[in-house]
mmCIF file of C-alpha atoms and ligand atoms in Angstrom:
data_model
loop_
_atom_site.group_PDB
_atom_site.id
_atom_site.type_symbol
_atom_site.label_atom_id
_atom_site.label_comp_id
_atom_site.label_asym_id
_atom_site.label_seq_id
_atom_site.Cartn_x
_atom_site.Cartn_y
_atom_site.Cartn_z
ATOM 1 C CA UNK W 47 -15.149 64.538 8.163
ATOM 2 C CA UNK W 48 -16.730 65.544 5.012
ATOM 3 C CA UNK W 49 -16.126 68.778 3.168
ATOM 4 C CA UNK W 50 -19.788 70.368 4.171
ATOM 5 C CA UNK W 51 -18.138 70.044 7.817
ATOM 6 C CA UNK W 52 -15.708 72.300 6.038
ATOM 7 C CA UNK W 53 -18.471 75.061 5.390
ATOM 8 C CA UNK W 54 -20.083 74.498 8.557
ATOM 9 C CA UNK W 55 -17.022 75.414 10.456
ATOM 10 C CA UNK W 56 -16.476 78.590 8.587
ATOM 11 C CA UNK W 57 -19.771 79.583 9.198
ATOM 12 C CA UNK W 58 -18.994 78.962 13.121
ATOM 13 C CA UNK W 59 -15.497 80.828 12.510
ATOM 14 C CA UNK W 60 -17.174 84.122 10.551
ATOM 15 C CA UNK W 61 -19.580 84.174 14.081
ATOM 16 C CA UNK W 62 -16.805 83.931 16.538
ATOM 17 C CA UNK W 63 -14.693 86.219 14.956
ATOM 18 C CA UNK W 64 -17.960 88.950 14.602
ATOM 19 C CA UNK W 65 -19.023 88.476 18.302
ATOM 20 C CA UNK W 66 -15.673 89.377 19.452
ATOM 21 C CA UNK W 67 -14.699 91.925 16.834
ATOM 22 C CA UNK W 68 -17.983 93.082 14.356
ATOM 23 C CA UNK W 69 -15.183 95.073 12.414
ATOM 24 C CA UNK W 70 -13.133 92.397 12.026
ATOM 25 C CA UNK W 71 -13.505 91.794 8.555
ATOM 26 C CA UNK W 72 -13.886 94.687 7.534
ATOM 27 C CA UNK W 73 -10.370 95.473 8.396
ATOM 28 C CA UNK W 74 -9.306 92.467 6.955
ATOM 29 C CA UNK W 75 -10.279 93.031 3.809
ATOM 30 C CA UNK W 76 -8.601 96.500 3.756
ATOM 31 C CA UNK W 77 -5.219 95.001 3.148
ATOM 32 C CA UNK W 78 -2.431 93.157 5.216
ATOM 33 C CA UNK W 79 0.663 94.391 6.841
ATOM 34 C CA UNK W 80 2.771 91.243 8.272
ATOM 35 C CA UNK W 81 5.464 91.769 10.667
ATOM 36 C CA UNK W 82 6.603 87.556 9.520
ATOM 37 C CA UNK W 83 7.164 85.805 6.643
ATOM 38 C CA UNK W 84 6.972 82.077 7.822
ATOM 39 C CA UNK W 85 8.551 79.464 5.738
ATOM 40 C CA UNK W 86 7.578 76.185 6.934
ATOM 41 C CA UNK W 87 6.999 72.185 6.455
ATOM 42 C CA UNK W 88 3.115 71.103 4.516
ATOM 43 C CA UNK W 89 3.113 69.100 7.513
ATOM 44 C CA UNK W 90 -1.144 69.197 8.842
ATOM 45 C CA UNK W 91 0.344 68.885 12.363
ATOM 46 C CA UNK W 92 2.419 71.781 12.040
ATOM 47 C CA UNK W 93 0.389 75.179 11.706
ATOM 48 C CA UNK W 94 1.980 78.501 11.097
ATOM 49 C CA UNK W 95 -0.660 80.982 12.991
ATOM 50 C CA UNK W 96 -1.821 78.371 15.193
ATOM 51 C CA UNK W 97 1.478 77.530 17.036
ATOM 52 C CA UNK W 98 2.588 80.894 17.045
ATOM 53 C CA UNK W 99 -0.725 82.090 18.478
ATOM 54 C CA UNK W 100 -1.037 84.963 15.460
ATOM 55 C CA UNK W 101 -4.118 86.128 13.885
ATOM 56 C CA UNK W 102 -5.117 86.328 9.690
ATOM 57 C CA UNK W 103 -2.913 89.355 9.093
ATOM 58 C CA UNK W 104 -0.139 89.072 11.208
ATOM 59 C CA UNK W 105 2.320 86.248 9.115
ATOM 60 C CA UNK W 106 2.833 85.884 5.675
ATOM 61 C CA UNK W 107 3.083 81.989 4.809
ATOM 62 C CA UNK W 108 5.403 79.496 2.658
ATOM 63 C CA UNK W 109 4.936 76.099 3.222
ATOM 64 C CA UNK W 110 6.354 73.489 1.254
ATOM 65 C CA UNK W 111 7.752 69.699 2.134
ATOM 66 C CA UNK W 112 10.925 70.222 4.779
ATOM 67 C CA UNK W 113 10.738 73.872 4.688
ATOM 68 C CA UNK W 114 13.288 74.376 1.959
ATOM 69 C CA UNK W 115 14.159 77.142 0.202
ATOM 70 C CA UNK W 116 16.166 76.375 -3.003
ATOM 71 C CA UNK W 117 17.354 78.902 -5.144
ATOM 72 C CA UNK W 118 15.617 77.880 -8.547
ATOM 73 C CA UNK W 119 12.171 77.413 -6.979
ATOM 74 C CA UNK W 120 10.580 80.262 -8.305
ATOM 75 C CA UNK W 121 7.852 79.794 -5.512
ATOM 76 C CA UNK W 122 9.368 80.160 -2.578
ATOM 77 C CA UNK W 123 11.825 83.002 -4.302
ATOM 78 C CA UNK W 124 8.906 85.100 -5.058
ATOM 79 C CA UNK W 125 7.127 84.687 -1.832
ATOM 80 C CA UNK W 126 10.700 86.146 -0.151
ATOM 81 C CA UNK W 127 10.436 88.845 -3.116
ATOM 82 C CA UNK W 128 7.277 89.358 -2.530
ATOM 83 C CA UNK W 129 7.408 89.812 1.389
ATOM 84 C CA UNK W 130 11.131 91.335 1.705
ATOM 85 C CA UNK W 131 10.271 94.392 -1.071
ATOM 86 C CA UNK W 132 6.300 95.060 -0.779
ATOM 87 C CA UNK W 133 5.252 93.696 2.490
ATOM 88 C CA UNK W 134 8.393 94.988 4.356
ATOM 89 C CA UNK W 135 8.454 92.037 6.835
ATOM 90 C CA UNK W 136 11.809 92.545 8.845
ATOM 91 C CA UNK W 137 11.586 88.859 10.396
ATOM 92 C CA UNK W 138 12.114 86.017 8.354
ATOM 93 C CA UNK W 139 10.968 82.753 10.243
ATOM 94 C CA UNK W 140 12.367 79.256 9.013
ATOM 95 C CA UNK W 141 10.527 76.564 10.983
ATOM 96 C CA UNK W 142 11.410 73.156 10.502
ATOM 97 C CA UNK W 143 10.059 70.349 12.975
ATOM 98 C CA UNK W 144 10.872 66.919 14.550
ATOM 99 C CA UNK W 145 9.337 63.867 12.724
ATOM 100 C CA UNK W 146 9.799 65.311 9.463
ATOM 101 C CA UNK W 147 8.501 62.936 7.050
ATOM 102 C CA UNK W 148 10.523 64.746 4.180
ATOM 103 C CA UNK W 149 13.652 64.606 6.872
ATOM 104 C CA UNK W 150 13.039 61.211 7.369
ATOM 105 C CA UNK W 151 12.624 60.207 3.256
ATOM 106 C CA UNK W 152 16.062 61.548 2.476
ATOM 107 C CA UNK W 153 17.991 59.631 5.268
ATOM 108 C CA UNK W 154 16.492 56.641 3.081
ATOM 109 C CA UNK W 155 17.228 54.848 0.389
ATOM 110 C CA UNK W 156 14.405 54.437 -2.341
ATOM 111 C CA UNK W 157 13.412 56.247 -5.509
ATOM 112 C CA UNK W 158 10.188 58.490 -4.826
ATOM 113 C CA UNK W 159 10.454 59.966 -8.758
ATOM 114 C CA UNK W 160 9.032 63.901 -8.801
ATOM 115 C CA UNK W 161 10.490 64.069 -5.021
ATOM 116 C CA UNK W 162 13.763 63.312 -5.772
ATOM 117 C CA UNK W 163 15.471 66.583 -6.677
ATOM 118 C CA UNK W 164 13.555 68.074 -3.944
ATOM 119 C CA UNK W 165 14.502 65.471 -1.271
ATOM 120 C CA UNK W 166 18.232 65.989 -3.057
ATOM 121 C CA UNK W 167 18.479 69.339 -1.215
ATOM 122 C CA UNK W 168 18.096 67.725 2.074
ATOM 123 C CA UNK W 169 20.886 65.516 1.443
ATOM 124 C CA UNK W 170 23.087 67.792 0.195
ATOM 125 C CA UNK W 171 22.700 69.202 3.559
ATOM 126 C CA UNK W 172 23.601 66.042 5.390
ATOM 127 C CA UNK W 173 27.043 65.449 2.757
ATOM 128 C CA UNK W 174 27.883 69.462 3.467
ATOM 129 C CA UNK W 175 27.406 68.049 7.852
ATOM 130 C CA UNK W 176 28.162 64.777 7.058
ATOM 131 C CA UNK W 177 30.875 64.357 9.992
ATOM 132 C CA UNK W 178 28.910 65.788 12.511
ATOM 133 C CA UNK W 179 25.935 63.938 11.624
ATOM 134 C CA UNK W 180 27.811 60.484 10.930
ATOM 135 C CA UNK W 181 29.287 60.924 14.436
ATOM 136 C CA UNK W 182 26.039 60.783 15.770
ATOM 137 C CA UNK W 183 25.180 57.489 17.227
ATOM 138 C CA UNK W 184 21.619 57.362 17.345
ATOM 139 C CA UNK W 185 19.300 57.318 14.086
ATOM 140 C CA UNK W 186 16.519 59.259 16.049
ATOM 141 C CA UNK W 187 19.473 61.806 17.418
ATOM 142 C CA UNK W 188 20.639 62.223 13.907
ATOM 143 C CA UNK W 189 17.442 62.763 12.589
ATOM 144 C CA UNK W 190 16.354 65.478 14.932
ATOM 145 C CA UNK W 191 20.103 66.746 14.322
ATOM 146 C CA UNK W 192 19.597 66.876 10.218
ATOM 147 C CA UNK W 193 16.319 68.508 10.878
ATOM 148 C CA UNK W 194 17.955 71.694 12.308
ATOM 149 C CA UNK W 195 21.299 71.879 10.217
ATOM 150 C CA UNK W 196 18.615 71.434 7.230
ATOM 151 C CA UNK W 197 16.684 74.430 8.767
ATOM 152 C CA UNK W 198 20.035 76.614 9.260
ATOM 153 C CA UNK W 199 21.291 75.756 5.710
ATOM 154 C CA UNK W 200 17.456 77.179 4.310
ATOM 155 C CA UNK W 201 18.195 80.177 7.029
ATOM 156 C CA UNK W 202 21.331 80.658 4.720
ATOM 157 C CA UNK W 203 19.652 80.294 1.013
ATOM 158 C CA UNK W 204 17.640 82.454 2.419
ATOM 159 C CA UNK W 205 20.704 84.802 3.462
ATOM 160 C CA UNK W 206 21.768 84.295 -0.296
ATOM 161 C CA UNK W 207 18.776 86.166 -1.962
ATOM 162 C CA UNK W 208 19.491 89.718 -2.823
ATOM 163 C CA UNK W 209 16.954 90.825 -1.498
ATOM 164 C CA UNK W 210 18.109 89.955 2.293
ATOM 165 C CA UNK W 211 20.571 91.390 1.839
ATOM 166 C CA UNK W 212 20.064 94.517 0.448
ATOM 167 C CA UNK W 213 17.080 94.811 2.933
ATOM 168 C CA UNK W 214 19.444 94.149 5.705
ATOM 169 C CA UNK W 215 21.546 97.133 5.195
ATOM 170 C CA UNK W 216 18.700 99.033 4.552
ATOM 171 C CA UNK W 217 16.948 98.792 7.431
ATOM 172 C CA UNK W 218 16.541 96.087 10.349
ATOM 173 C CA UNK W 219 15.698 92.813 8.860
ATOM 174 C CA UNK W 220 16.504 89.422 10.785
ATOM 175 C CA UNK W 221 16.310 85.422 9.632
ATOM 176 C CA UNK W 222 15.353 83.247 12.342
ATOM 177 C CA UNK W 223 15.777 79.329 12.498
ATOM 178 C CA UNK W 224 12.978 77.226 14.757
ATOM 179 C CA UNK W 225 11.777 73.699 15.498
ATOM 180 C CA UNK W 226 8.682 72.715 16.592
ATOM 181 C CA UNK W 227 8.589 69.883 18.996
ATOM 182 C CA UNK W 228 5.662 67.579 18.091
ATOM 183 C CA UNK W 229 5.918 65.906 21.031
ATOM 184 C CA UNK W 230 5.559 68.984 23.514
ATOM 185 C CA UNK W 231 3.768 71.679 21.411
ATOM 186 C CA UNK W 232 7.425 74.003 22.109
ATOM 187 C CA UNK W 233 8.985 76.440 19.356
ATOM 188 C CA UNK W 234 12.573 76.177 19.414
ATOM 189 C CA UNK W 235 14.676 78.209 18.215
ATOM 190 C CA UNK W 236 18.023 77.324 16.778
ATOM 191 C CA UNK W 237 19.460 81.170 18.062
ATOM 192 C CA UNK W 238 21.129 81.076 13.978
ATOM 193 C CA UNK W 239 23.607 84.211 14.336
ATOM 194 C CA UNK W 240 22.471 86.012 11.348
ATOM 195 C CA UNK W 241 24.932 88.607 10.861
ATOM 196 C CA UNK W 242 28.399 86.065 11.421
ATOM 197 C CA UNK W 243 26.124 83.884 8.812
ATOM 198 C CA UNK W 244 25.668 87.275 6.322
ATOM 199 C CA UNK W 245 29.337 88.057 6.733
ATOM 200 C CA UNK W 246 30.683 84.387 6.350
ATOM 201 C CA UNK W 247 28.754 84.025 2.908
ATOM 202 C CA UNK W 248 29.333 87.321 1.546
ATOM 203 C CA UNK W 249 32.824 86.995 0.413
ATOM 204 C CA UNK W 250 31.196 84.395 -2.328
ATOM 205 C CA UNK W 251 27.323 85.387 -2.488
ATOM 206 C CA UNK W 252 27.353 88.945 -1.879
ATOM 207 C CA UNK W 253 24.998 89.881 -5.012
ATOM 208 C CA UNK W 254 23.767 93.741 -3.519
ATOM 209 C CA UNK W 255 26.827 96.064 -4.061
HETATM 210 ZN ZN1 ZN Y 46 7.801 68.066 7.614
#
């Protein structure tokens, strides 16, 4: 596919999107009010409005490689900013997936330069599980079980950020950890207990007094 496929597309998208709703950009371009922010994986295979059957509008989007949220990456920090203060989202989505490729890299042993601090993150979340996950028999069972304890401990950086939690005693604002299954299309999700998570981390990274 070449990149005027690209432009043909969109000019098949603007007609769709007319024929069923001739206002529809109209009100699009008056401004957005997401329900979701959506922090997710680069992955192609693994679209944010497309699995979760939204429209433009409805989700407000971070993707990055493994969905991770560190707390010096000024990027994702400002999209939670960004979404928690001015957009007023009250659901925070993590969504990591099976077959992570970034997953997968820091189970490995090799030196990939630039993504080495980033891939670090993922492996300090397999040394903070590591006897649950060394228990674990299978490589393709551990993998699938580092890709959700690395989505729970970005559910939690995300928990650290002042401004969850000063929006969560404000008003009714929820982090959510999901999968999605590659292999059947499914959302998971993880059922992470936010507020035994907020209370178990506040005794050391309660920053909102
Ligand atoms: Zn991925």
């Amino acid at each position: 596919m070449n990149t005027n496929a690209i432009f043909e597309n969109n000019k098949n998208w603007i007609a769709q999107k007319l024929s069923k709703d001739p206002e529809f950009f109209t009100k699009l371009a008056k401004g957005q009010s997401p329900e979701f922010l959506y922090i997710g994986c680069s992955d192609s295979r693994v679209t944010a409005e497309e699995v979760m059957g939204l429209e433009p509008g409805q989700v407000f989007v971070h993707r990055n490689i493994a969905n991770m949220v560190p707390n010096t990456d000024l990027s994702s920090m400002s999209v939670i900013n960004y979404a928690v203060n001015q957009l007023k989202v009250n659901h925070i989505i993590v969504c990591g997936h099976y077959g992570c490729g970034g997953i997968l890299a820091a189970m490995q042993q090799a030196d990939l330069g630039i993504l080495n601090p980033w891939l670090r993150s993922i492996r300090d979340v397999y040394r903070i599980h590591k006897a649950e996950l060394n228990a674990i028999v299978s490589d393709e069972e551990k993998y699938k079980r580092l890709t959700e304890l690395n989505v729970q401990e970005q559910c939690i950086n995300v928990i650290k950020t002042a401004e969850v939690q000063k929006a969560s005693n404000e008003r009714n604002l929820r982090v959510h950890g999901w999968v999605f299954d590659l292999e059947s299309g499914k959302l998971i999700d993880l059922k992470i207990d936010f507020y035994t998570i907020l209370k178990g981390i506040t005794e050391i990274y309660k920053i909102d007094s």
